[in-house]
Amino acid sequence: NNPSSSHNMSMRRNSPTSDETLEVLRELIEVLLTTVQHDHPSQVTEYAIQAITTCIVEFDATVPIPVLDEILKCIGAGPVLYVTNPAYIEATATSTTKTSKQRGKNVDSKKLPPMH
């Protein structure tokens, strides 16, 4: 009975599989892409970009599909606008409905409540 051999087997059982590792990486990228917001300091955004870039560079030009999916999902969602004032949402929805009926008339943003 070789103690070194049993230690190696134990290590293999406790180490994550490549699928598990890839899933953790995908979740990390998802969290970074969905939680960094426009009102964070620019340094937070820079760190998130640096972390994602570093992870991708490690794959030597072959980005795994789950990681690529997460990035494309974020890009496909387009820009996100965070509005904390429900009155603003209501006013823009009402004015959008009116302008679609009255083609060509612009919404007067001075009459809208503040976004936050």
Short mmCIF file of C-alpha atoms in Angstrom, two decimals:
data_model
loop_
_atom_site.label_atom_id
_atom_site.label_comp_id
_atom_site.label_asym_id
_atom_site.label_seq_id
_atom_site.Cartn_x
_atom_site.Cartn_y
_atom_site.Cartn_z
CA ASN A 1 0.00 0.00 0.00
CA ASN A 2 1.69 3.16 -1.23
CA PRO A 3 0.76 6.28 0.84
CA SER A 4 1.74 8.52 -2.05
CA SER A 5 -0.64 6.69 -4.37
CA SER A 6 -3.60 7.02 -1.98
CA HIS A 7 -2.81 10.72 -1.53
CA ASN A 8 -2.88 11.24 -5.33
CA MET A 9 -6.20 9.41 -5.62
CA SER A 10 -7.64 11.55 -2.83
CA MET A 11 -6.43 14.71 -4.56
CA ARG A 12 -8.05 13.66 -7.84
CA ARG A 13 -11.37 12.98 -6.13
CA ASN A 14 -11.37 16.40 -4.44
CA SER A 15 -10.20 18.44 -7.42
CA PRO A 16 -12.88 19.88 -9.66
CA THR A 17 -13.49 18.51 -13.14
CA SER A 18 -12.91 20.71 -16.15
CA ASP A 19 -16.70 21.02 -16.58
CA GLU A 20 -17.07 22.23 -13.00
CA THR A 21 -14.21 24.67 -13.45
CA LEU A 22 -15.72 25.99 -16.66
CA GLU A 23 -19.08 26.44 -14.93
CA VAL A 24 -17.45 28.45 -12.13
CA LEU A 25 -15.70 30.62 -14.72
CA ARG A 26 -18.98 31.14 -16.61
CA GLU A 27 -20.70 32.17 -13.37
CA LEU A 28 -17.87 34.57 -12.52
CA ILE A 29 -18.17 36.27 -15.91
CA GLU A 30 -21.96 36.42 -15.58
CA VAL A 31 -21.67 38.07 -12.17
CA LEU A 32 -19.10 40.59 -13.36
CA LEU A 33 -21.09 41.49 -16.47
CA THR A 34 -24.42 41.85 -14.68
CA THR A 35 -23.37 43.59 -11.48
CA VAL A 36 -20.97 46.29 -12.63
CA GLN A 37 -23.14 49.35 -13.23
CA HIS A 38 -22.65 52.77 -14.73
CA ASP A 39 -22.61 54.45 -11.31
CA HIS A 40 -19.69 52.32 -10.05
CA PRO A 41 -16.31 54.04 -9.97
CA SER A 42 -14.44 53.58 -13.26
CA GLN A 43 -11.81 51.53 -11.44
CA VAL A 44 -14.44 48.84 -10.68
CA THR A 45 -15.28 48.61 -14.38
CA GLU A 46 -11.60 48.46 -15.28
CA TYR A 47 -10.99 45.62 -12.79
CA ALA A 48 -13.97 43.66 -14.13
CA ILE A 49 -12.74 44.07 -17.71
CA GLN A 50 -9.24 43.05 -16.67
CA ALA A 51 -10.51 39.95 -14.84
CA ILE A 52 -12.66 38.80 -17.79
CA THR A 53 -9.89 39.51 -20.30
CA THR A 54 -7.36 37.58 -18.24
CA CYS A 55 -9.68 34.57 -18.03
CA ILE A 56 -10.30 34.59 -21.78
CA VAL A 57 -6.63 35.02 -22.68
CA GLU A 58 -5.83 31.83 -20.74
CA PHE A 59 -7.75 29.81 -23.35
CA ASP A 60 -5.29 30.62 -26.17
CA ALA A 61 -7.72 31.78 -28.89
CA THR A 62 -10.40 29.11 -28.23
CA VAL A 63 -13.03 30.59 -25.96
CA PRO A 64 -15.29 27.88 -24.49
CA ILE A 65 -18.90 28.08 -25.67
CA PRO A 66 -20.42 28.70 -22.17
CA VAL A 67 -18.07 31.66 -21.64
CA LEU A 68 -18.77 33.03 -25.11
CA ASP A 69 -22.52 32.57 -24.56
CA GLU A 70 -22.34 34.64 -21.37
CA ILE A 71 -20.52 37.48 -23.11
CA LEU A 72 -22.86 37.44 -26.11
CA LYS A 73 -25.92 37.34 -23.84
CA CYS A 74 -24.74 40.56 -22.24
CA ILE A 75 -23.98 42.22 -25.59
CA GLY A 76 -27.31 41.05 -27.03
CA ALA A 77 -29.22 42.59 -24.13
CA GLY A 78 -27.98 46.02 -25.18
CA PRO A 79 -27.47 48.97 -22.88
CA VAL A 80 -29.24 48.94 -19.54
CA LEU A 81 -30.78 52.04 -18.02
CA TYR A 82 -31.45 51.95 -14.30
CA VAL A 83 -34.45 54.07 -13.32
CA THR A 84 -35.43 54.30 -9.67
CA ASN A 85 -38.35 56.68 -10.00
CA PRO A 86 -41.58 54.84 -11.00
CA ALA A 87 -43.15 58.16 -12.03
CA TYR A 88 -40.49 58.53 -14.74
CA ILE A 89 -41.28 55.07 -16.13
CA GLU A 90 -45.00 55.83 -16.13
CA ALA A 91 -44.51 59.23 -17.80
CA THR A 92 -42.25 57.85 -20.54
CA ALA A 93 -44.62 54.95 -21.21
CA THR A 94 -47.55 57.38 -21.50
CA SER A 95 -45.63 59.80 -23.73
CA THR A 96 -44.41 56.94 -25.95
CA THR A 97 -47.98 55.75 -26.46
CA LYS A 98 -49.09 59.29 -27.33
CA THR A 99 -46.22 59.88 -29.77
CA SER A 100 -46.88 56.63 -31.59
CA LYS A 101 -50.41 57.92 -32.19
CA GLN A 102 -49.20 61.43 -33.13
CA ARG A 103 -46.29 60.53 -35.44
CA GLY A 104 -43.50 63.07 -35.64
CA LYS A 105 -44.07 64.86 -32.30
CA ASN A 106 -41.16 64.62 -29.87
CA VAL A 107 -41.47 64.05 -26.15
CA ASP A 108 -40.61 67.14 -24.13
CA SER A 109 -38.02 65.82 -21.69
CA LYS A 110 -38.42 68.96 -19.54
CA LYS A 111 -41.89 67.77 -18.56
CA LEU A 112 -40.70 64.32 -17.47
CA PRO A 113 -40.05 63.60 -13.75
CA PRO A 114 -36.45 62.84 -12.79
CA MET A 115 -35.12 59.31 -13.45
CA HIS A 116 -33.77 58.86 -9.89
#
